[in-house]
Protein backbone atom coordinates (compact mmCIF):
# COMPACT_ATOMS: atom_id res chain seq x y z
CA UNK A 1 0.00 0.00 0.00
CA UNK A 2 1.56 3.27 -1.13
CA UNK A 3 0.85 6.67 0.40
CA UNK A 4 1.84 10.16 -0.68
CA UNK A 5 2.04 12.73 2.12
CA UNK A 6 1.75 16.30 0.81
CA UNK A 7 2.72 18.74 3.55
CA UNK A 8 4.96 21.80 3.48
CA UNK A 9 5.51 21.84 7.24
CA UNK A 10 8.63 19.68 7.42
CA UNK A 11 8.32 18.50 11.02
CA UNK A 12 4.74 17.33 10.46
CA UNK A 13 5.66 15.76 7.11
CA UNK A 14 8.48 13.72 8.64
CA UNK A 15 6.39 12.70 11.67
CA UNK A 16 3.68 11.40 9.32
CA UNK A 17 6.27 9.66 7.15
CA UNK A 18 7.78 7.92 10.18
CA UNK A 19 4.41 6.93 11.65
CA UNK A 20 2.97 5.58 8.41
CA UNK A 21 6.17 3.72 7.53
CA UNK A 22 6.00 2.06 10.95
CA UNK A 23 2.50 0.85 10.08
CA UNK A 24 3.91 -0.88 7.01
CA UNK A 25 2.96 1.63 4.30
CA UNK A 26 5.38 2.73 1.60
CA UNK A 27 5.52 6.51 2.01
CA UNK A 28 6.65 9.36 -0.24
CA UNK A 29 6.58 13.02 0.77
CA UNK A 30 5.91 16.07 -1.42
CA UNK A 31 6.42 19.56 0.00
CA UNK A 32 4.29 21.58 -2.42
CA UNK A 33 1.37 21.15 -4.79
CA UNK A 34 3.42 21.01 -7.98
CA UNK A 35 5.66 18.26 -6.57
CA UNK A 36 2.55 16.34 -5.47
CA UNK A 37 1.12 16.38 -8.99
CA UNK A 38 4.44 15.27 -10.47
CA UNK A 39 4.73 12.39 -7.98
CA UNK A 40 1.15 11.27 -8.60
CA UNK A 41 1.83 11.11 -12.35
CA UNK A 42 4.96 9.02 -11.84
CA UNK A 43 3.78 6.47 -9.25
CA UNK A 44 0.55 4.84 -8.22
CA UNK A 45 -0.69 5.87 -4.77
CA UNK A 46 -3.50 4.20 -2.88
CA UNK A 47 -3.99 7.24 -0.67
CA UNK A 48 -2.84 10.86 -0.78
CA UNK A 49 -2.80 12.79 2.51
CA UNK A 50 -3.09 16.34 1.23
CA UNK A 51 -2.52 19.56 3.15
CA UNK A 52 -4.74 22.31 1.73
CA UNK A 53 -2.54 25.30 2.41
CA UNK A 54 0.46 24.61 0.15
CA UNK A 55 3.03 26.62 -1.79
CA UNK A 56 2.85 26.84 -5.62
CA UNK A 57 -0.42 24.94 -6.17
CA UNK A 58 -2.91 24.82 -3.30
CA UNK A 59 -4.52 21.62 -2.07
CA UNK A 60 -7.98 22.24 -3.53
CA UNK A 61 -6.46 22.69 -6.99
CA UNK A 62 -4.25 19.61 -6.54
CA UNK A 63 -7.40 17.64 -5.69
CA UNK A 64 -9.24 18.96 -8.70
CA UNK A 65 -6.37 18.26 -11.12
CA UNK A 66 -5.76 14.77 -9.71
CA UNK A 67 -9.38 13.82 -10.29
CA UNK A 68 -9.32 15.45 -13.76
CA UNK A 69 -6.30 13.22 -14.50
CA UNK A 70 -8.34 10.23 -13.27
CA UNK A 71 -6.46 9.60 -10.03
CA UNK A 72 -8.59 6.86 -8.48
CA UNK A 73 -7.04 6.48 -5.02
CA UNK A 74 -8.25 8.03 -1.80
CA UNK A 75 -7.63 11.67 -0.94
CA UNK A 76 -7.67 12.79 2.68
CA UNK A 77 -7.34 16.55 3.22
CA UNK A 78 -5.27 17.77 6.13
CA UNK A 79 -6.17 21.28 7.00
CA UNK A 80 -5.60 23.98 9.56
CA UNK A 81 -8.63 25.77 8.22
CA UNK A 82 -11.58 24.73 10.28
CA UNK A 83 -14.03 26.68 8.08
CA UNK A 84 -16.90 24.72 6.65
CA UNK A 85 -16.45 26.34 3.23
CA UNK A 86 -12.94 24.94 2.64
CA UNK A 87 -14.00 21.47 3.68
CA UNK A 88 -17.03 21.54 1.41
CA UNK A 89 -14.84 22.90 -1.39
CA UNK A 90 -12.34 20.08 -0.96
CA UNK A 91 -15.01 17.40 -0.84
CA UNK A 92 -16.69 18.88 -3.92
CA UNK A 93 -13.36 18.81 -5.75
CA UNK A 94 -12.75 15.14 -5.22
CA UNK A 95 -11.46 14.61 -1.68
CA UNK A 96 -12.87 11.61 0.18
CA UNK A 97 -12.35 12.76 3.73
CA UNK A 98 -10.66 15.42 5.82
CA UNK A 99 -8.91 15.97 9.14
CA UNK A 100 -8.63 19.31 10.88
CA UNK A 101 -5.21 20.03 12.40
CA UNK A 102 -4.11 19.30 15.02
CA UNK A 103 -5.25 15.69 14.70
CA UNK A 104 -4.29 12.47 16.44
CA UNK A 105 -2.12 10.18 14.33
CA UNK A 106 -4.34 7.23 15.28
CA UNK A 107 -7.31 9.03 13.70
CA UNK A 108 -5.42 9.60 10.46
CA UNK A 109 -4.46 5.91 10.40
CA UNK A 110 -8.11 4.92 10.92
CA UNK A 111 -9.28 7.22 8.12
CA UNK A 112 -6.65 5.78 5.76
CA UNK A 113 -7.96 2.30 6.54
CA UNK A 114 -11.55 3.45 5.95
CA UNK A 115 -10.71 5.11 2.63
CA UNK A 116 -8.74 2.10 1.36
CA UNK A 117 -11.59 -0.23 2.34
CA UNK A 118 -13.95 1.88 0.26
CA UNK A 119 -11.52 2.00 -2.68
CA UNK A 120 -10.84 -1.73 -2.43
CA UNK A 121 -14.09 -2.88 -4.01
CA UNK A 122 -14.14 -0.40 -6.84
CA UNK A 123 -10.43 -0.10 -7.63
CA UNK A 124 -10.49 -2.61 -10.47
CA UNK A 125 -14.07 -3.36 -11.48
CA UNK A 126 -13.08 -4.56 -14.97
CA UNK A 127 -11.55 -8.01 -15.36
CA UNK A 128 -9.87 -8.72 -18.66
CA UNK A 129 -8.90 -12.15 -19.91
CA UNK A 130 -7.30 -12.65 -23.33
CA UNK A 131 -8.59 -9.39 -24.69
CA UNK A 132 -12.13 -9.85 -23.38
CA UNK A 133 -13.40 -7.50 -20.66
CA1 LIG B 1 0.61 23.99 4.91
PDB file of N, CA and C in Angstrom, residues 24-77:
ATOM      1  N   UNK A  24       3.709   0.035   8.133  1.00  0.00           N
ATOM      2  CA  UNK A  24       3.907  -0.878   7.006  1.00  0.00           C
ATOM      3  C   UNK A  24       3.585  -0.284   5.637  1.00  0.00           C
ATOM      4  N   UNK A  25       3.235   1.001   5.594  1.00  0.00           N
ATOM      5  CA  UNK A  25       2.958   1.633   4.301  1.00  0.00           C
ATOM      6  C   UNK A  25       4.269   2.071   3.655  1.00  0.00           C
ATOM      7  N   UNK A  26       4.269   2.130   2.334  1.00  0.00           N
ATOM      8  CA  UNK A  26       5.378   2.732   1.600  1.00  0.00           C
ATOM      9  C   UNK A  26       5.021   4.207   1.442  1.00  0.00           C
ATOM     10  N   UNK A  27       5.885   5.100   1.918  1.00  0.00           N
ATOM     11  CA  UNK A  27       5.516   6.511   2.007  1.00  0.00           C
ATOM     12  C   UNK A  27       6.465   7.405   1.210  1.00  0.00           C
ATOM     13  N   UNK A  28       5.887   8.297   0.401  1.00  0.00           N
ATOM     14  CA  UNK A  28       6.646   9.364  -0.243  1.00  0.00           C
ATOM     15  C   UNK A  28       6.123  10.681   0.290  1.00  0.00           C
ATOM     16  N   UNK A  29       6.984  11.701   0.281  1.00  0.00           N
ATOM     17  CA  UNK A  29       6.577  13.018   0.768  1.00  0.00           C
ATOM     18  C   UNK A  29       6.782  14.056  -0.332  1.00  0.00           C
ATOM     19  N   UNK A  30       5.778  14.921  -0.521  1.00  0.00           N
ATOM     20  CA  UNK A  30       5.912  16.067  -1.418  1.00  0.00           C
ATOM     21  C   UNK A  30       5.690  17.322  -0.576  1.00  0.00           C
ATOM     22  N   UNK A  31       6.484  18.373  -0.848  1.00  0.00           N
ATOM     23  CA  UNK A  31       6.425  19.561  -0.001  1.00  0.00           C
ATOM     24  C   UNK A  31       5.641  20.721  -0.616  1.00  0.00           C
ATOM     25  N   UNK A  32       5.184  20.558  -1.841  1.00  0.00           N
ATOM     26  CA  UNK A  32       4.291  21.576  -2.416  1.00  0.00           C
ATOM     27  C   UNK A  32       3.363  20.920  -3.444  1.00  0.00           C
ATOM     28  N   UNK A  33       2.400  21.696  -3.915  1.00  0.00           N
ATOM     29  CA  UNK A  33       1.369  21.147  -4.791  1.00  0.00           C
ATOM     30  C   UNK A  33       1.885  20.658  -6.129  1.00  0.00           C
ATOM     31  N   UNK A  34       2.870  21.384  -6.672  1.00  0.00           N
ATOM     32  CA  UNK A  34       3.421  21.007  -7.976  1.00  0.00           C
ATOM     33  C   UNK A  34       4.140  19.659  -7.878  1.00  0.00           C
ATOM     34  N   UNK A  35       4.934  19.516  -6.808  1.00  0.00           N
ATOM     35  CA  UNK A  35       5.658  18.265  -6.571  1.00  0.00           C
ATOM     36  C   UNK A  35       4.662  17.107  -6.381  1.00  0.00           C
ATOM     37  N   UNK A  36       3.570  17.373  -5.695  1.00  0.00           N
ATOM     38  CA  UNK A  36       2.552  16.337  -5.467  1.00  0.00           C
ATOM     39  C   UNK A  36       1.988  15.838  -6.792  1.00  0.00           C
ATOM     40  N   UNK A  37       1.683  16.763  -7.688  1.00  0.00           N
ATOM     41  CA  UNK A  37       1.124  16.382  -8.988  1.00  0.00           C
ATOM     42  C   UNK A  37       2.133  15.583  -9.805  1.00  0.00           C
ATOM     43  N   UNK A  38       3.400  16.013  -9.752  1.00  0.00           N
ATOM     44  CA  UNK A  38       4.442  15.270 -10.475  1.00  0.00           C
ATOM     45  C   UNK A  38       4.569  13.848  -9.937  1.00  0.00           C
ATOM     46  N   UNK A  39       4.599  13.718  -8.594  1.00  0.00           N
ATOM     47  CA  UNK A  39       4.726  12.394  -7.977  1.00  0.00           C
ATOM     48  C   UNK A  39       3.550  11.500  -8.360  1.00  0.00           C
ATOM     49  N   UNK A  40       2.353  12.068  -8.327  1.00  0.00           N
ATOM     50  CA  UNK A  40       1.152  11.272  -8.605  1.00  0.00           C
ATOM     51  C   UNK A  40       1.091  10.814 -10.065  1.00  0.00           C
ATOM     52  N   UNK A  41       1.780  11.543 -10.943  1.00  0.00           N
ATOM     53  CA  UNK A  41       1.828  11.112 -12.350  1.00  0.00           C
ATOM     54  C   UNK A  41       2.843   9.992 -12.543  1.00  0.00           C
ATOM     55  N   UNK A  42       3.887  10.001 -11.684  1.00  0.00           N
ATOM     56  CA  UNK A  42       4.962   9.021 -11.835  1.00  0.00           C
ATOM     57  C   UNK A  42       4.647   7.682 -11.185  1.00  0.00           C
ATOM     58  N   UNK A  43       4.005   7.709  -9.999  1.00  0.00           N
ATOM     59  CA  UNK A  43       3.778   6.474  -9.255  1.00  0.00           C
ATOM     60  C   UNK A  43       2.304   6.315  -8.939  1.00  0.00           C
ATOM     61  N   UNK A  44       1.925   5.080  -8.642  1.00  0.00           N
ATOM     62  CA  UNK A  44       0.552   4.842  -8.216  1.00  0.00           C
ATOM     63  C   UNK A  44       0.481   4.973  -6.694  1.00  0.00           C
ATOM     64  N   UNK A  45      -0.460   5.765  -6.215  1.00  0.00           N
ATOM     65  CA  UNK A  45      -0.686   5.866  -4.772  1.00  0.00           C
ATOM     66  C   UNK A  45      -2.089   5.394  -4.435  1.00  0.00           C
ATOM     67  N   UNK A  46      -2.186   4.639  -3.336  1.00  0.00           N
ATOM     68  CA  UNK A  46      -3.496   4.199  -2.880  1.00  0.00           C
ATOM     69  C   UNK A  46      -4.211   5.336  -2.154  1.00  0.00           C
ATOM     70  N   UNK A  47      -3.420   6.119  -1.416  1.00  0.00           N
ATOM     71  CA  UNK A  47      -3.991   7.245  -0.673  1.00  0.00           C
ATOM     72  C   UNK A  47      -3.043   8.436  -0.744  1.00  0.00           C
ATOM     73  N   UNK A  48      -3.618   9.637  -0.883  1.00  0.00           N
ATOM     74  CA  UNK A  48      -2.837  10.861  -0.781  1.00  0.00           C
ATOM     75  C   UNK A  48      -3.359  11.656   0.415  1.00  0.00           C
ATOM     76  N   UNK A  49      -2.464  11.934   1.367  1.00  0.00           N
ATOM     77  CA  UNK A  49      -2.802  12.791   2.506  1.00  0.00           C
ATOM     78  C   UNK A  49      -2.371  14.192   2.107  1.00  0.00           C
ATOM     79  N   UNK A  50      -3.333  15.081   1.924  1.00  0.00           N
ATOM     80  CA  UNK A  50      -3.087  16.339   1.234  1.00  0.00           C
ATOM     81  C   UNK A  50      -3.384  17.553   2.110  1.00  0.00           C
ATOM     82  N   UNK A  51      -2.338  18.288   2.460  1.00  0.00           N
ATOM     83  CA  UNK A  51      -2.523  19.559   3.151  1.00  0.00           C
ATOM     84  C   UNK A  51      -3.183  20.528   2.171  1.00  0.00           C
ATOM     85  N   UNK A  52      -4.058  21.392   2.657  1.00  0.00           N
ATOM     86  CA  UNK A  52      -4.739  22.310   1.726  1.00  0.00           C
ATOM     87  C   UNK A  52      -3.939  23.581   1.477  1.00  0.00           C
ATOM     88  N   UNK A  53      -3.267  24.033   2.505  1.00  0.00           N
ATOM     89  CA  UNK A  53      -2.542  25.300   2.407  1.00  0.00           C
ATOM     90  C   UNK A  53      -1.094  25.023   2.016  1.00  0.00           C
ATOM     91  N   UNK A  54      -0.836  25.037   0.682  1.00  0.00           N
ATOM     92  CA  UNK A  54       0.465  24.605   0.153  1.00  0.00           C
ATOM     93  C   UNK A  54       1.073  25.666  -0.741  1.00  0.00           C
ATOM     94  N   UNK A  55       2.407  25.718  -0.822  1.00  0.00           N
ATOM     95  CA  UNK A  55       3.030  26.623  -1.788  1.00  0.00           C
ATOM     96  C   UNK A  55       2.817  26.143  -3.239  1.00  0.00           C
ATOM     97  N   UNK A  56       2.945  27.066  -4.167  1.00  0.00           N
ATOM     98  CA  UNK A  56       2.850  26.839  -5.621  1.00  0.00           C
ATOM     99  C   UNK A  56       1.444  26.479  -6.103  1.00  0.00           C
ATOM    100  N   UNK A  57       0.951  25.290  -5.781  1.00  0.00           N
ATOM    101  CA  UNK A  57      -0.418  24.941  -6.175  1.00  0.00           C
ATOM    102  C   UNK A  57      -1.139  24.530  -4.890  1.00  0.00           C
ATOM    103  N   UNK A  58      -2.280  25.164  -4.572  1.00  0.00           N
ATOM    104  CA  UNK A  58      -2.911  24.819  -3.296  1.00  0.00           C
ATOM    105  C   UNK A  58      -3.655  23.480  -3.357  1.00  0.00           C
ATOM    106  N   UNK A  59      -3.977  22.970  -2.181  1.00  0.00           N
ATOM    107  CA  UNK A  59      -4.520  21.621  -2.069  1.00  0.00           C
ATOM    108  C   UNK A  59      -5.816  21.397  -2.831  1.00  0.00           C
ATOM    109  N   UNK A  60      -6.701  22.388  -2.819  1.00  0.00           N
ATOM    110  CA  UNK A  60      -7.976  22.240  -3.527  1.00  0.00           C
ATOM    111  C   UNK A  60      -7.717  22.028  -5.022  1.00  0.00           C
ATOM    112  N   UNK A  61      -6.765  22.820  -5.563  1.00  0.00           N
ATOM    113  CA  UNK A  61      -6.463  22.686  -6.988  1.00  0.00           C
ATOM    114  C   UNK A  61      -5.772  21.354  -7.293  1.00  0.00           C
ATOM    115  N   UNK A  62      -4.904  20.920  -6.363  1.00  0.00           N
ATOM    116  CA  UNK A  62      -4.250  19.613  -6.539  1.00  0.00           C
ATOM    117  C   UNK A  62      -5.317  18.525  -6.640  1.00  0.00           C
ATOM    118  N   UNK A  63      -6.284  18.591  -5.725  1.00  0.00           N
ATOM    119  CA  UNK A  63      -7.395  17.643  -5.690  1.00  0.00           C
ATOM    120  C   UNK A  63      -8.133  17.610  -7.033  1.00  0.00           C
ATOM    121  N   UNK A  64      -8.489  18.798  -7.468  1.00  0.00           N
ATOM    122  CA  UNK A  64      -9.238  18.963  -8.701  1.00  0.00           C
ATOM    123  C   UNK A  64      -8.470  18.396  -9.893  1.00  0.00           C
ATOM    124  N   UNK A  65      -7.168  18.734  -9.979  1.00  0.00           N
ATOM    125  CA  UNK A  65      -6.366  18.256 -11.118  1.00  0.00           C
ATOM    126  C   UNK A  65      -6.155  16.755 -11.068  1.00  0.00           C
ATOM    127  N   UNK A  66      -5.936  16.220  -9.836  1.00  0.00           N
ATOM    128  CA  UNK A  66      -5.755  14.772  -9.712  1.00  0.00           C
ATOM    129  C   UNK A  66      -6.981  14.031 -10.232  1.00  0.00           C
ATOM    130  N   UNK A  67      -8.154  14.493  -9.844  1.00  0.00           N
ATOM    131  CA  UNK A  67      -9.378  13.824 -10.293  1.00  0.00           C
ATOM    132  C   UNK A  67      -9.573  14.013 -11.793  1.00  0.00           C
ATOM    133  N   UNK A  68      -9.210  15.212 -12.305  1.00  0.00           N
ATOM    134  CA  UNK A  68      -9.323  15.445 -13.756  1.00  0.00           C
ATOM    135  C   UNK A  68      -8.397  14.495 -14.513  1.00  0.00           C
ATOM    136  N   UNK A  69      -7.249  14.158 -13.868  1.00  0.00           N
ATOM    137  CA  UNK A  69      -6.305  13.220 -14.498  1.00  0.00           C
ATOM    138  C   UNK A  69      -6.620  11.775 -14.131  1.00  0.00           C
ATOM    139  N   UNK A  70      -7.820  11.560 -13.592  1.00  0.00           N
ATOM    140  CA  UNK A  70      -8.336  10.227 -13.271  1.00  0.00           C
ATOM    141  C   UNK A  70      -7.564   9.496 -12.185  1.00  0.00           C
ATOM    142  N   UNK A  71      -7.036  10.251 -11.215  1.00  0.00           N
ATOM    143  CA  UNK A  71      -6.461   9.596 -10.033  1.00  0.00           C
ATOM    144  C   UNK A  71      -7.602   8.914  -9.291  1.00  0.00           C
ATOM    145  N   UNK A  72      -7.454   7.590  -9.039  1.00  0.00           N
ATOM    146  CA  UNK A  72      -8.593   6.860  -8.482  1.00  0.00           C
ATOM    147  C   UNK A  72      -8.405   6.449  -7.023  1.00  0.00           C
ATOM    148  N   UNK A  73      -7.269   6.811  -6.427  1.00  0.00           N
ATOM    149  CA  UNK A  73      -7.038   6.475  -5.025  1.00  0.00           C
ATOM    150  C   UNK A  73      -7.803   7.396  -4.086  1.00  0.00           C
ATOM    151  N   UNK A  74      -7.579   7.202  -2.790  1.00  0.00           N
ATOM    152  CA  UNK A  74      -8.247   8.033  -1.798  1.00  0.00           C
ATOM    153  C   UNK A  74      -7.503   9.342  -1.570  1.00  0.00           C
ATOM    154  N   UNK A  75      -8.257  10.392  -1.292  1.00  0.00           N
ATOM    155  CA  UNK A  75      -7.635  11.670  -0.944  1.00  0.00           C
ATOM    156  C   UNK A  75      -8.189  12.124   0.403  1.00  0.00           C
ATOM    157  N   UNK A  76      -7.282  12.280   1.368  1.00  0.00           N
ATOM    158  CA  UNK A  76      -7.674  12.786   2.683  1.00  0.00           C
ATOM    159  C   UNK A  76      -7.038  14.159   2.864  1.00  0.00           C
ATOM    160  N   UNK A  77      -7.868  15.189   3.031  1.00  0.00           N
ATOM    161  CA  UNK A  77      -7.345  16.548   3.217  1.00  0.00           C
ATOM    162  C   UNK A  77      -6.905  16.741   4.663  1.00  0.00           C
TER     163      UNK A  77
END
